[in-house]
Amino acid sequence: MNLKPKLKRFFIFPLIGLLFLVTACGRGTSENELKVMLGSTVVTLDTAHMQDSYSFEVVADCIDGLMQLDEKGNAIPAIAESFEVSADGKEYTFHLRDAKWSNGDPVTAHDFVFAWRRHCKIADEYAFIFDSTVACIKNAEAVIKGADPSTLGVTAKDDKTLVVSLDAPVSFFPALMSFPSFYPINEKFYNSVKEGSYGTSPDTFISNGAFTLDNYIPGTSNIALKKNESYWDANRISLKELRYQVVLSSDNALTAFKNGTLQVVKVAGEQVEHIKNDSELSKQLSFIPEGSLYYISFNQDPKNHHGGVLTNVNMRLAITNAIDRNSLVNNYLMDGSLPTYTAVPQKFSANVKTGKFFSENQDRYKDYVSFNLEKAREHLDKAKKELNRDEFNIHLLYSNDSGDRITKIVQAVKSQLEANLPGLTVTLQPVPKAEYLRNFSTDNFDIAVANWSPDYDDPMTFLNLWTTSNAKSTEYWSSAEYDKIISDCSTGNLAINYDARWDAMYKAEKILFEQAVIAPLFTNTNVILTSPKVSGIEYHTAGVDRVFKSAKVK
Amino acid sequence: MAKYITKRILMSVVTLFIIIFTLFVLVRIMPGDPFPVERMTAEMIELKRIELGLDRPIPIQFADYMARLLQGDLGNGTSLYNGAPIMPIILVCMENSFKIGVMSILFGSGVGLMMGIAAALNRGKFIDRFCTICSILGVCVPSYVFMIFLQYFFAYKIPFFPYFFDPSNFFFSAIMPAVSLSLISIATVARFTRNEMLEVLDSDYVKLAKSRGLYGFKLIRKHVLRNALIPVVTVIAPLVVDLLTGAMVMEKIYGVNGLGKLMVDAIAGEGIDYNYVLALSILFSSLYIGIMLILDILYVIIDPRIRLTAKEKV
């Protein structure tokens, strides 16, 4: 046909043009640049509004608080060069070093006062960390409920001296100062940006920490940070650039790791087998305990819709002892998570004197919580007699939008309970996370798979959950003895006696298991792949999960 | 004609208003709070609700919302993004979605046109069959399969393109997302072009043109394409809206910060962000309604009979 040559040109020219454009745009990677995976988007860099560990991690790259944690989790100075505690442990005086914000302003004690007052005034999700449940800062409760922020127990004696008054001594207060809620904000800069837009872009955010913000908007999939040359500890930082890529699927994460797009990724349990079979990849695999506890929560409200079956302690003990946690972890999750028989997760909160983790001894409560079929059935028989019933149907509430991991857990729990406890049927009740939280906090469930991540490095971050006054004491359970021990440990006479406090916390934990308030399942573990070129990333179980200040790329 | 257009515009406005009202009520009666509550006490939650004005009756809240909306204020986030103003964030996401959408439409309609023309000119031959199979595949294969395939081969097996979208290297890293999205437009445009071309090629005026000695490229361009493309344009218009709003999976796979992902974040976060859900729904609905309105008006201008039949039915 006579139109063919012309048509060929019609096709070929655009194609050549496209190829030319494509090849012209290639881009290499630069040295000392670390590219890591982030499991979710960072929704804010404003510490007063933060709610998740990803935001904590990124803001901690950019901002230094009074203290920071070393690789073992001990508090070491950051912006505070030194500090003194009063004899009664209720007043801390921090002496600030000469540090600078990335806009050139000096970091002063006023920056802390401003940020803390603002945090309590805004009263978002993490405001509780200032009040008597955690930091015990004077007047925090009142300010959170609307009192004048200037009455908060924090004052700037001068530009370089910050005085914090507490209602009660807090043994882990210095470590707590590394938590992002206690980071400073430069008031002058804050007031210079448009209202509500602080921390929403590199133009509306300044840092005093290891990195400055290069590319960020809320919710972005790519965050780029650059080394902060004016950082007070700049010599320690060898990374020139730190880039975060949000990856939501673990399959994507693994391929991106294999082709070198990302150098640190988190993968899922079912990929571990595949990775272990690969001689190269298996060397780059590590299991990092996360310090978060998965447990079953029993709703003991007698009015709940299944006739208050779970008010029966034998029923709860039967369930607690009928779950094979080893099988749950090894056959279902397969990601190195640790079967747990304590209310405080494993590998969390080390004793400063012995160096041992709080829950090192997993057999401590084995009379109440274990995998023991004989005992489970014994309790079940008693429960049947006491309740005068042979058949039970209970609903298992869980949030179904946190991935298929939770589905595996509930399926394992359901099949184990139904096989091990004759007469019991478990109906799964999946709901979206928002509804889950609502049902959970209004006691609208039978049993629920719950998960708690620590906010600070002390067993109290867990034990506090089950006091009567705690709003999240969803278990409808209350014990005066338990409350007394917890309050003695946090604000009472035990607060400054380290050993006695530690023992009292074990006593409290025992009460939880005698009465089967919860059934612990496992301590969560992250499966991490790290490129052999990368070293020096520090992992923590509480607060800021990953720290890149000492990270190096060969 | 002016009367018809006015009526049509008024209808669009009413439709949009009904959509906004329904959504407004729906998001407020959905279970869950519009902010994260896992670590807050009941008292703190109550204070937050009062601060956000959620303790007032829904009609009053709606009146308030509409008053602000009419001044162009979409409000601030409730659970997402720091309570910061919504507008700048939506604009950034819209820019990403829009650019990738346009790239994909350009690529998709370009390739689709070429395939359609090639198929029509070689009716019954190998090229025709090949193009037909491709366009059937394009409609049948879910686009995410194609996305994963592309990403696996051209970013992993042959590491030529970047694995993830990267705004600092926009064009290059947006190629794969755009191409993977364009599958459906390639298929649709190719099929339509081929059918229209065949019809025009068989028409008397093309035969006449040929008999007058016109041949080759000039004939195709001047007489065939021009007439065959008008219906094709009407297919592309709704595709544009689909691409702008329906790219959630692509945005997830390539890590693009776009509107689809923003919508998912607003709904599936720890708290449902009322204002984002509303703002995005309004945006999506107005895009749809707007494009449909423009198309309807264009039809009337092109073909006045449409207006007459509408009148007769009334």
PDB file of C-alpha atoms in Angstrom, chain A residues 264-524:
ATOM      1  CA  VAL A 264      16.738  -1.000  55.144  1.00  0.00           C
ATOM      2  CA  VAL A 265      13.297  -2.600  54.916  1.00  0.00           C
ATOM      3  CA  LYS A 266      10.815  -4.373  57.139  1.00  0.00           C
ATOM      4  CA  VAL A 267       9.355  -7.557  55.691  1.00  0.00           C
ATOM      5  CA  ALA A 268       6.556  -9.887  56.713  1.00  0.00           C
ATOM      6  CA  GLY A 269       6.670 -13.221  58.509  1.00  0.00           C
ATOM      7  CA  GLU A 270       5.737 -15.323  55.488  1.00  0.00           C
ATOM      8  CA  GLN A 271       8.745 -13.947  53.598  1.00  0.00           C
ATOM      9  CA  VAL A 272      11.206 -15.140  56.219  1.00  0.00           C
ATOM     10  CA  GLU A 273      11.247 -18.677  54.839  1.00  0.00           C
ATOM     11  CA  HIS A 274      12.058 -17.412  51.351  1.00  0.00           C
ATOM     12  CA  ILE A 275      14.767 -15.117  52.704  1.00  0.00           C
ATOM     13  CA  LYS A 276      16.354 -17.870  54.778  1.00  0.00           C
ATOM     14  CA  ASN A 277      16.633 -20.043  51.661  1.00  0.00           C
ATOM     15  CA  ASP A 278      18.624 -17.332  49.930  1.00  0.00           C
ATOM     16  CA  SER A 279      22.232 -17.501  51.116  1.00  0.00           C
ATOM     17  CA  GLU A 280      22.899 -13.822  50.367  1.00  0.00           C
ATOM     18  CA  LEU A 281      19.719 -12.384  51.840  1.00  0.00           C
ATOM     19  CA  SER A 282      19.725 -14.522  54.959  1.00  0.00           C
ATOM     20  CA  LYS A 283      22.941 -12.833  56.092  1.00  0.00           C
ATOM     21  CA  GLN A 284      21.171  -9.473  55.986  1.00  0.00           C
ATOM     22  CA  LEU A 285      18.220 -10.624  58.051  1.00  0.00           C
ATOM     23  CA  SER A 286      17.676  -9.587  61.651  1.00  0.00           C
ATOM     24  CA  PHE A 287      14.860  -9.829  64.166  1.00  0.00           C
ATOM     25  CA  ILE A 288      14.372  -6.716  66.257  1.00  0.00           C
ATOM     26  CA  PRO A 289      11.975  -7.001  69.235  1.00  0.00           C
ATOM     27  CA  GLU A 290       9.635  -4.081  69.202  1.00  0.00           C
ATOM     28  CA  GLY A 291       8.582  -4.047  72.847  1.00  0.00           C
ATOM     29  CA  SER A 292       4.924  -4.102  71.948  1.00  0.00           C
ATOM     30  CA  LEU A 293       2.582  -6.632  73.488  1.00  0.00           C
ATOM     31  CA  TYR A 294      -0.277  -8.473  71.809  1.00  0.00           C
ATOM     32  CA  TYR A 295      -2.799  -9.774  74.308  1.00  0.00           C
ATOM     33  CA  ILE A 296      -6.363 -10.890  74.712  1.00  0.00           C
ATOM     34  CA  SER A 297      -8.533  -8.540  76.683  1.00  0.00           C
ATOM     35  CA  PHE A 298     -11.530  -9.984  78.530  1.00  0.00           C
ATOM     36  CA  ASN A 299     -14.584  -7.817  78.959  1.00  0.00           C
ATOM     37  CA  GLN A 300     -15.788  -8.456  82.496  1.00  0.00           C
ATOM     38  CA  ASP A 301     -18.836  -6.239  82.254  1.00  0.00           C
ATOM     39  CA  PRO A 302     -21.707  -8.420  83.626  1.00  0.00           C
ATOM     40  CA  LYS A 303     -24.125  -6.589  81.338  1.00  0.00           C
ATOM     41  CA  ASN A 304     -22.272  -7.449  78.170  1.00  0.00           C
ATOM     42  CA  HIS A 305     -24.270  -9.153  75.512  1.00  0.00           C
ATOM     43  CA  HIS A 306     -23.196 -12.699  76.118  1.00  0.00           C
ATOM     44  CA  GLY A 307     -24.548 -12.894  79.590  1.00  0.00           C
ATOM     45  CA  GLY A 308     -21.360 -12.034  81.349  1.00  0.00           C
ATOM     46  CA  VAL A 309     -19.687 -15.397  80.732  1.00  0.00           C
ATOM     47  CA  LEU A 310     -16.360 -13.703  81.103  1.00  0.00           C
ATOM     48  CA  THR A 311     -17.094 -12.437  84.594  1.00  0.00           C
ATOM     49  CA  ASN A 312     -16.253 -16.005  85.606  1.00  0.00           C
ATOM     50  CA  VAL A 313     -12.585 -16.209  86.533  1.00  0.00           C
ATOM     51  CA  ASN A 314     -12.388 -19.907  85.666  1.00  0.00           C
ATOM     52  CA  MET A 315     -13.615 -19.193  82.168  1.00  0.00           C
ATOM     53  CA  ARG A 316     -10.903 -16.591  81.733  1.00  0.00           C
ATOM     54  CA  LEU A 317      -8.252 -18.889  83.167  1.00  0.00           C
ATOM     55  CA  ALA A 318      -9.416 -21.669  80.851  1.00  0.00           C
ATOM     56  CA  ILE A 319      -8.902 -19.428  77.832  1.00  0.00           C
ATOM     57  CA  THR A 320      -5.552 -18.153  79.112  1.00  0.00           C
ATOM     58  CA  ASN A 321      -4.229 -21.679  79.474  1.00  0.00           C
ATOM     59  CA  ALA A 322      -5.673 -23.071  76.252  1.00  0.00           C
ATOM     60  CA  ILE A 323      -3.600 -20.975  73.867  1.00  0.00           C
ATOM     61  CA  ASP A 324      -0.434 -22.492  72.433  1.00  0.00           C
ATOM     62  CA  ARG A 325       1.661 -19.383  72.009  1.00  0.00           C
ATOM     63  CA  ASN A 326       4.599 -21.266  70.538  1.00  0.00           C
ATOM     64  CA  SER A 327       2.465 -22.609  67.756  1.00  0.00           C
ATOM     65  CA  LEU A 328       0.905 -19.192  67.210  1.00  0.00           C
ATOM     66  CA  VAL A 329       4.316 -17.639  66.732  1.00  0.00           C
ATOM     67  CA  ASN A 330       6.085 -20.463  64.882  1.00  0.00           C
ATOM     68  CA  ASN A 331       3.302 -21.774  62.665  1.00  0.00           C
ATOM     69  CA  TYR A 332       1.225 -18.702  61.986  1.00  0.00           C
ATOM     70  CA  LEU A 333       3.373 -15.587  62.342  1.00  0.00           C
ATOM     71  CA  MET A 334       6.797 -17.079  61.570  1.00  0.00           C
ATOM     72  CA  ASP A 335       8.518 -13.756  62.133  1.00  0.00           C
ATOM     73  CA  GLY A 336      10.525 -14.364  65.270  1.00  0.00           C
ATOM     74  CA  SER A 337       7.948 -12.855  67.612  1.00  0.00           C
ATOM     75  CA  LEU A 338       8.404 -14.029  71.207  1.00  0.00           C
ATOM     76  CA  PRO A 339       5.715 -16.080  73.015  1.00  0.00           C
ATOM     77  CA  THR A 340       4.941 -14.101  76.144  1.00  0.00           C
ATOM     78  CA  TYR A 341       3.509 -15.056  79.530  1.00  0.00           C
ATOM     79  CA  THR A 342       3.817 -11.698  81.290  1.00  0.00           C
ATOM     80  CA  ALA A 343       1.938  -8.405  81.125  1.00  0.00           C
ATOM     81  CA  VAL A 344       5.122  -6.524  80.331  1.00  0.00           C
ATOM     82  CA  PRO A 345       6.606  -7.713  77.023  1.00  0.00           C
ATOM     83  CA  GLN A 346       9.961  -9.415  76.660  1.00  0.00           C
ATOM     84  CA  LYS A 347      13.236  -7.573  75.965  1.00  0.00           C
ATOM     85  CA  PHE A 348      11.749  -4.414  77.405  1.00  0.00           C
ATOM     86  CA  SER A 349      12.869  -2.098  80.195  1.00  0.00           C
ATOM     87  CA  ALA A 350      16.127  -3.310  81.674  1.00  0.00           C
ATOM     88  CA  ASN A 351      16.838  -3.012  85.374  1.00  0.00           C
ATOM     89  CA  VAL A 352      19.513  -0.335  85.779  1.00  0.00           C
ATOM     90  CA  LYS A 353      21.283  -2.381  88.459  1.00  0.00           C
ATOM     91  CA  THR A 354      21.247  -5.909  87.097  1.00  0.00           C
ATOM     92  CA  GLY A 355      20.829  -5.090  83.402  1.00  0.00           C
ATOM     93  CA  LYS A 356      18.155  -7.766  83.149  1.00  0.00           C
ATOM     94  CA  PHE A 357      14.904  -7.080  81.352  1.00  0.00           C
ATOM     95  CA  PHE A 358      11.793  -6.767  83.497  1.00  0.00           C
ATOM     96  CA  SER A 359      10.203  -9.854  81.966  1.00  0.00           C
ATOM     97  CA  GLU A 360      13.358 -11.941  81.624  1.00  0.00           C
ATOM     98  CA  ASN A 361      11.762 -14.720  83.673  1.00  0.00           C
ATOM     99  CA  GLN A 362       8.804 -15.930  81.642  1.00  0.00           C
ATOM    100  CA  ASP A 363       7.886 -18.667  84.147  1.00  0.00           C
ATOM    101  CA  ARG A 364       7.127 -16.238  86.939  1.00  0.00           C
ATOM    102  CA  TYR A 365       3.351 -16.680  86.685  1.00  0.00           C
ATOM    103  CA  LYS A 366       3.233 -20.163  85.186  1.00  0.00           C
ATOM    104  CA  ASP A 367       0.594 -21.264  87.696  1.00  0.00           C
ATOM    105  CA  TYR A 368      -1.829 -18.899  86.007  1.00  0.00           C
ATOM    106  CA  VAL A 369      -0.645 -18.340  82.489  1.00  0.00           C
ATOM    107  CA  SER A 370       0.868 -21.111  80.376  1.00  0.00           C
ATOM    108  CA  PHE A 371      -0.142 -23.586  77.721  1.00  0.00           C
ATOM    109  CA  ASN A 372      -1.547 -26.427  79.799  1.00  0.00           C
ATOM    110  CA  LEU A 373      -4.490 -28.327  78.398  1.00  0.00           C
ATOM    111  CA  GLU A 374      -5.166 -30.268  81.550  1.00  0.00           C
ATOM    112  CA  LYS A 375      -5.421 -27.113  83.594  1.00  0.00           C
ATOM    113  CA  ALA A 376      -7.430 -25.339  80.930  1.00  0.00           C
ATOM    114  CA  ARG A 377     -10.040 -28.107  80.847  1.00  0.00           C
ATOM    115  CA  GLU A 378     -10.143 -28.219  84.656  1.00  0.00           C
ATOM    116  CA  HIS A 379     -10.953 -24.501  84.712  1.00  0.00           C
ATOM    117  CA  LEU A 380     -13.466 -24.976  81.925  1.00  0.00           C
ATOM    118  CA  ASP A 381     -15.298 -27.710  83.848  1.00  0.00           C
ATOM    119  CA  LYS A 382     -15.454 -25.482  86.904  1.00  0.00           C
ATOM    120  CA  ALA A 383     -16.718 -22.606  84.784  1.00  0.00           C
ATOM    121  CA  LYS A 384     -19.400 -24.816  83.255  1.00  0.00           C
ATOM    122  CA  LYS A 385     -20.579 -25.839  86.710  1.00  0.00           C
ATOM    123  CA  GLU A 386     -20.541 -22.319  88.096  1.00  0.00           C
ATOM    124  CA  LEU A 387     -22.297 -20.843  85.097  1.00  0.00           C
ATOM    125  CA  ASN A 388     -24.619 -23.811  84.766  1.00  0.00           C
ATOM    126  CA  ARG A 389     -24.051 -24.046  81.019  1.00  0.00           C
ATOM    127  CA  ASP A 390     -22.253 -26.352  78.638  1.00  0.00           C
ATOM    128  CA  GLU A 391     -22.134 -24.302  75.472  1.00  0.00           C
ATOM    129  CA  PHE A 392     -20.595 -20.895  75.104  1.00  0.00           C
ATOM    130  CA  ASN A 393     -20.350 -18.622  72.140  1.00  0.00           C
ATOM    131  CA  ILE A 394     -18.076 -15.651  72.516  1.00  0.00           C
ATOM    132  CA  HIS A 395     -17.198 -12.937  70.027  1.00  0.00           C
ATOM    133  CA  LEU A 396     -13.612 -12.023  69.280  1.00  0.00           C
ATOM    134  CA  LEU A 397     -13.265  -8.355  68.345  1.00  0.00           C
ATOM    135  CA  TYR A 398     -10.337  -7.170  66.259  1.00  0.00           C
ATOM    136  CA  SER A 399      -9.484  -4.366  63.888  1.00  0.00           C
ATOM    137  CA  ASN A 400      -9.262  -5.648  60.349  1.00  0.00           C
ATOM    138  CA  ASP A 401      -7.550  -2.785  58.618  1.00  0.00           C
ATOM    139  CA  SER A 402      -4.118  -3.299  60.090  1.00  0.00           C
ATOM    140  CA  GLY A 403      -3.088  -5.941  57.550  1.00  0.00           C
ATOM    141  CA  ASP A 404      -3.348  -9.688  57.325  1.00  0.00           C
ATOM    142  CA  ARG A 405      -1.079 -10.247  60.300  1.00  0.00           C
ATOM    143  CA  ILE A 406      -3.930  -9.685  62.737  1.00  0.00           C
ATOM    144  CA  THR A 407      -6.100 -12.081  60.725  1.00  0.00           C
ATOM    145  CA  LYS A 408      -3.538 -14.824  61.242  1.00  0.00           C
ATOM    146  CA  ILE A 409      -3.490 -14.154  64.954  1.00  0.00           C
ATOM    147  CA  VAL A 410      -7.251 -14.303  65.400  1.00  0.00           C
ATOM    148  CA  GLN A 411      -7.556 -17.406  63.236  1.00  0.00           C
ATOM    149  CA  ALA A 412      -4.933 -19.159  65.341  1.00  0.00           C
ATOM    150  CA  VAL A 413      -6.631 -18.097  68.569  1.00  0.00           C
ATOM    151  CA  LYS A 414     -10.031 -19.182  67.333  1.00  0.00           C
ATOM    152  CA  SER A 415      -8.926 -22.596  66.126  1.00  0.00           C
ATOM    153  CA  GLN A 416      -6.908 -23.288  69.274  1.00  0.00           C
ATOM    154  CA  LEU A 417      -9.678 -22.236  71.634  1.00  0.00           C
ATOM    155  CA  GLU A 418     -12.323 -24.235  69.804  1.00  0.00           C
ATOM    156  CA  ALA A 419     -10.127 -27.340  69.625  1.00  0.00           C
ATOM    157  CA  ASN A 420      -8.873 -27.144  73.186  1.00  0.00           C
ATOM    158  CA  LEU A 421     -12.015 -26.061  75.016  1.00  0.00           C
ATOM    159  CA  PRO A 422     -14.973 -28.299  74.081  1.00  0.00           C
ATOM    160  CA  GLY A 423     -18.255 -26.435  74.122  1.00  0.00           C
ATOM    161  CA  LEU A 424     -16.707 -23.081  73.295  1.00  0.00           C
ATOM    162  CA  THR A 425     -17.264 -21.431  69.932  1.00  0.00           C
ATOM    163  CA  VAL A 426     -15.529 -18.242  68.925  1.00  0.00           C
ATOM    164  CA  THR A 427     -17.150 -15.900  66.419  1.00  0.00           C
ATOM    165  CA  LEU A 428     -14.769 -13.512  64.742  1.00  0.00           C
ATOM    166  CA  GLN A 429     -15.868  -9.899  64.773  1.00  0.00           C
ATOM    167  CA  PRO A 430     -13.699  -7.837  62.411  1.00  0.00           C
ATOM    168  CA  VAL A 431     -14.303  -4.073  62.373  1.00  0.00           C
ATOM    169  CA  PRO A 432     -12.412  -1.037  61.046  1.00  0.00           C
ATOM    170  CA  LYS A 433      -9.878   0.438  63.417  1.00  0.00           C
ATOM    171  CA  ALA A 434     -11.917   3.502  64.371  1.00  0.00           C
ATOM    172  CA  GLU A 435     -14.866   1.336  65.300  1.00  0.00           C
ATOM    173  CA  TYR A 436     -12.617  -1.114  67.074  1.00  0.00           C
ATOM    174  CA  LEU A 437     -11.266   1.638  69.317  1.00  0.00           C
ATOM    175  CA  ARG A 438     -14.759   2.871  70.064  1.00  0.00           C
ATOM    176  CA  ASN A 439     -16.069  -0.616  70.901  1.00  0.00           C
ATOM    177  CA  PHE A 440     -12.984  -1.337  72.932  1.00  0.00           C
ATOM    178  CA  SER A 441     -13.202   1.780  75.037  1.00  0.00           C
ATOM    179  CA  THR A 442     -16.942   1.499  75.600  1.00  0.00           C
ATOM    180  CA  ASP A 443     -16.724  -2.176  76.647  1.00  0.00           C
ATOM    181  CA  ASN A 444     -18.765  -3.307  73.680  1.00  0.00           C
ATOM    182  CA  PHE A 445     -17.093  -6.676  73.096  1.00  0.00           C
ATOM    183  CA  ASP A 446     -16.559 -10.135  74.642  1.00  0.00           C
ATOM    184  CA  ILE A 447     -12.878 -10.691  74.083  1.00  0.00           C
ATOM    185  CA  ALA A 448     -10.584  -8.611  71.915  1.00  0.00           C
ATOM    186  CA  VAL A 449      -7.105  -8.966  70.501  1.00  0.00           C
ATOM    187  CA  ALA A 450      -5.390  -5.824  71.685  1.00  0.00           C
ATOM    188  CA  ASN A 451      -1.944  -4.420  71.116  1.00  0.00           C
ATOM    189  CA  TRP A 452      -0.049  -1.883  73.169  1.00  0.00           C
ATOM    190  CA  SER A 453       3.240  -0.233  72.318  1.00  0.00           C
ATOM    191  CA  PRO A 454       5.258   1.362  75.083  1.00  0.00           C
ATOM    192  CA  ASP A 455       5.509   5.133  75.265  1.00  0.00           C
ATOM    193  CA  TYR A 456       8.461   5.233  77.620  1.00  0.00           C
ATOM    194  CA  ASP A 457      11.024   2.791  78.875  1.00  0.00           C
ATOM    195  CA  ASP A 458       9.408   1.646  82.120  1.00  0.00           C
ATOM    196  CA  PRO A 459       7.137  -1.318  82.937  1.00  0.00           C
ATOM    197  CA  MET A 460       4.579   1.218  84.113  1.00  0.00           C
ATOM    198  CA  THR A 461       3.708   2.085  80.508  1.00  0.00           C
ATOM    199  CA  PHE A 462       1.992  -1.322  80.483  1.00  0.00           C
ATOM    200  CA  LEU A 463       0.947  -1.808  84.106  1.00  0.00           C
ATOM    201  CA  ASN A 464      -0.801   1.564  84.108  1.00  0.00           C
ATOM    202  CA  LEU A 465      -3.280   0.223  81.554  1.00  0.00           C
ATOM    203  CA  TRP A 466      -5.264  -1.788  84.033  1.00  0.00           C
ATOM    204  CA  THR A 467      -5.798   0.694  86.861  1.00  0.00           C
ATOM    205  CA  THR A 468      -9.358   1.718  87.609  1.00  0.00           C
ATOM    206  CA  SER A 469      -8.748   5.370  86.798  1.00  0.00           C
ATOM    207  CA  ASN A 470      -7.187   4.637  83.411  1.00  0.00           C
ATOM    208  CA  ALA A 471      -9.677   5.468  80.719  1.00  0.00           C
ATOM    209  CA  LYS A 472      -8.400   2.518  78.734  1.00  0.00           C
ATOM    210  CA  SER A 473      -9.094   0.167  81.593  1.00  0.00           C
ATOM    211  CA  THR A 474     -11.508  -1.453  79.237  1.00  0.00           C
ATOM    212  CA  GLU A 475     -11.600  -4.722  81.065  1.00  0.00           C
ATOM    213  CA  TYR A 476     -14.312  -3.547  83.456  1.00  0.00           C
ATOM    214  CA  TRP A 477     -12.101  -4.838  86.164  1.00  0.00           C
ATOM    215  CA  SER A 478     -11.066  -2.988  89.253  1.00  0.00           C
ATOM    216  CA  SER A 479      -8.857  -3.907  92.151  1.00  0.00           C
ATOM    217  CA  ALA A 480      -8.129  -1.546  95.029  1.00  0.00           C
ATOM    218  CA  GLU A 481      -4.969  -3.477  95.834  1.00  0.00           C
ATOM    219  CA  TYR A 482      -3.686  -3.197  92.280  1.00  0.00           C
ATOM    220  CA  ASP A 483      -4.483   0.513  92.106  1.00  0.00           C
ATOM    221  CA  LYS A 484      -2.677   1.095  95.410  1.00  0.00           C
ATOM    222  CA  ILE A 485       0.508  -0.608  94.232  1.00  0.00           C
ATOM    223  CA  ILE A 486       0.522   1.282  90.947  1.00  0.00           C
ATOM    224  CA  SER A 487      -0.057   4.631  92.600  1.00  0.00           C
ATOM    225  CA  ASP A 488       2.626   3.915  95.211  1.00  0.00           C
ATOM    226  CA  CYS A 489       5.029   3.073  92.396  1.00  0.00           C
ATOM    227  CA  SER A 490       4.247   6.130  90.281  1.00  0.00           C
ATOM    228  CA  THR A 491       3.696   8.948  92.729  1.00  0.00           C
ATOM    229  CA  GLY A 492       3.781   7.462  96.216  1.00  0.00           C
ATOM    230  CA  ASN A 493       6.471   6.371  98.603  1.00  0.00           C
ATOM    231  CA  LEU A 494       7.953   3.727  96.323  1.00  0.00           C
ATOM    232  CA  ALA A 495       8.680   6.147  93.511  1.00  0.00           C
ATOM    233  CA  ILE A 496      12.246   6.842  94.607  1.00  0.00           C
ATOM    234  CA  ASN A 497      13.100   3.421  96.011  1.00  0.00           C
ATOM    235  CA  TYR A 498      14.234   1.560  92.910  1.00  0.00           C
ATOM    236  CA  ASP A 499      14.349  -2.029  94.192  1.00  0.00           C
ATOM    237  CA  ALA A 500      11.156  -1.867  96.217  1.00  0.00           C
ATOM    238  CA  ARG A 501       9.356  -0.317  93.284  1.00  0.00           C
ATOM    239  CA  TRP A 502      10.563  -3.061  90.958  1.00  0.00           C
ATOM    240  CA  ASP A 503       9.310  -5.742  93.389  1.00  0.00           C
ATOM    241  CA  ALA A 504       5.974  -4.014  93.832  1.00  0.00           C
ATOM    242  CA  MET A 505       5.456  -3.985  90.096  1.00  0.00           C
ATOM    243  CA  TYR A 506       5.901  -7.769  90.013  1.00  0.00           C
ATOM    244  CA  LYS A 507       3.332  -8.005  92.768  1.00  0.00           C
ATOM    245  CA  ALA A 508       0.888  -5.965  90.717  1.00  0.00           C
ATOM    246  CA  GLU A 509       1.551  -8.079  87.637  1.00  0.00           C
ATOM    247  CA  LYS A 510       0.779 -11.189  89.658  1.00  0.00           C
ATOM    248  CA  ILE A 511      -2.647  -9.818  90.609  1.00  0.00           C
ATOM    249  CA  LEU A 512      -3.411  -9.399  86.921  1.00  0.00           C
ATOM    250  CA  PHE A 513      -2.778 -13.072  86.277  1.00  0.00           C
ATOM    251  CA  GLU A 514      -4.363 -14.492  89.420  1.00  0.00           C
ATOM    252  CA  GLN A 515      -7.571 -12.901  88.241  1.00  0.00           C
ATOM    253  CA  ALA A 516      -6.862 -13.482  84.553  1.00  0.00           C
ATOM    254  CA  VAL A 517      -7.517  -9.886  83.585  1.00  0.00           C
ATOM    255  CA  ILE A 518      -5.669 -10.369  80.316  1.00  0.00           C
ATOM    256  CA  ALA A 519      -4.132 -13.267  78.421  1.00  0.00           C
ATOM    257  CA  PRO A 520      -0.778 -12.207  76.981  1.00  0.00           C
ATOM    258  CA  LEU A 521       0.057 -13.657  73.561  1.00  0.00           C
ATOM    259  CA  PHE A 522       3.429 -12.518  72.261  1.00  0.00           C
ATOM    260  CA  THR A 523       5.977  -9.729  72.067  1.00  0.00           C
ATOM    261  CA  ASN A 524       6.051  -8.320  68.581  1.00  0.00           C
TER     262      ASN A 524
END
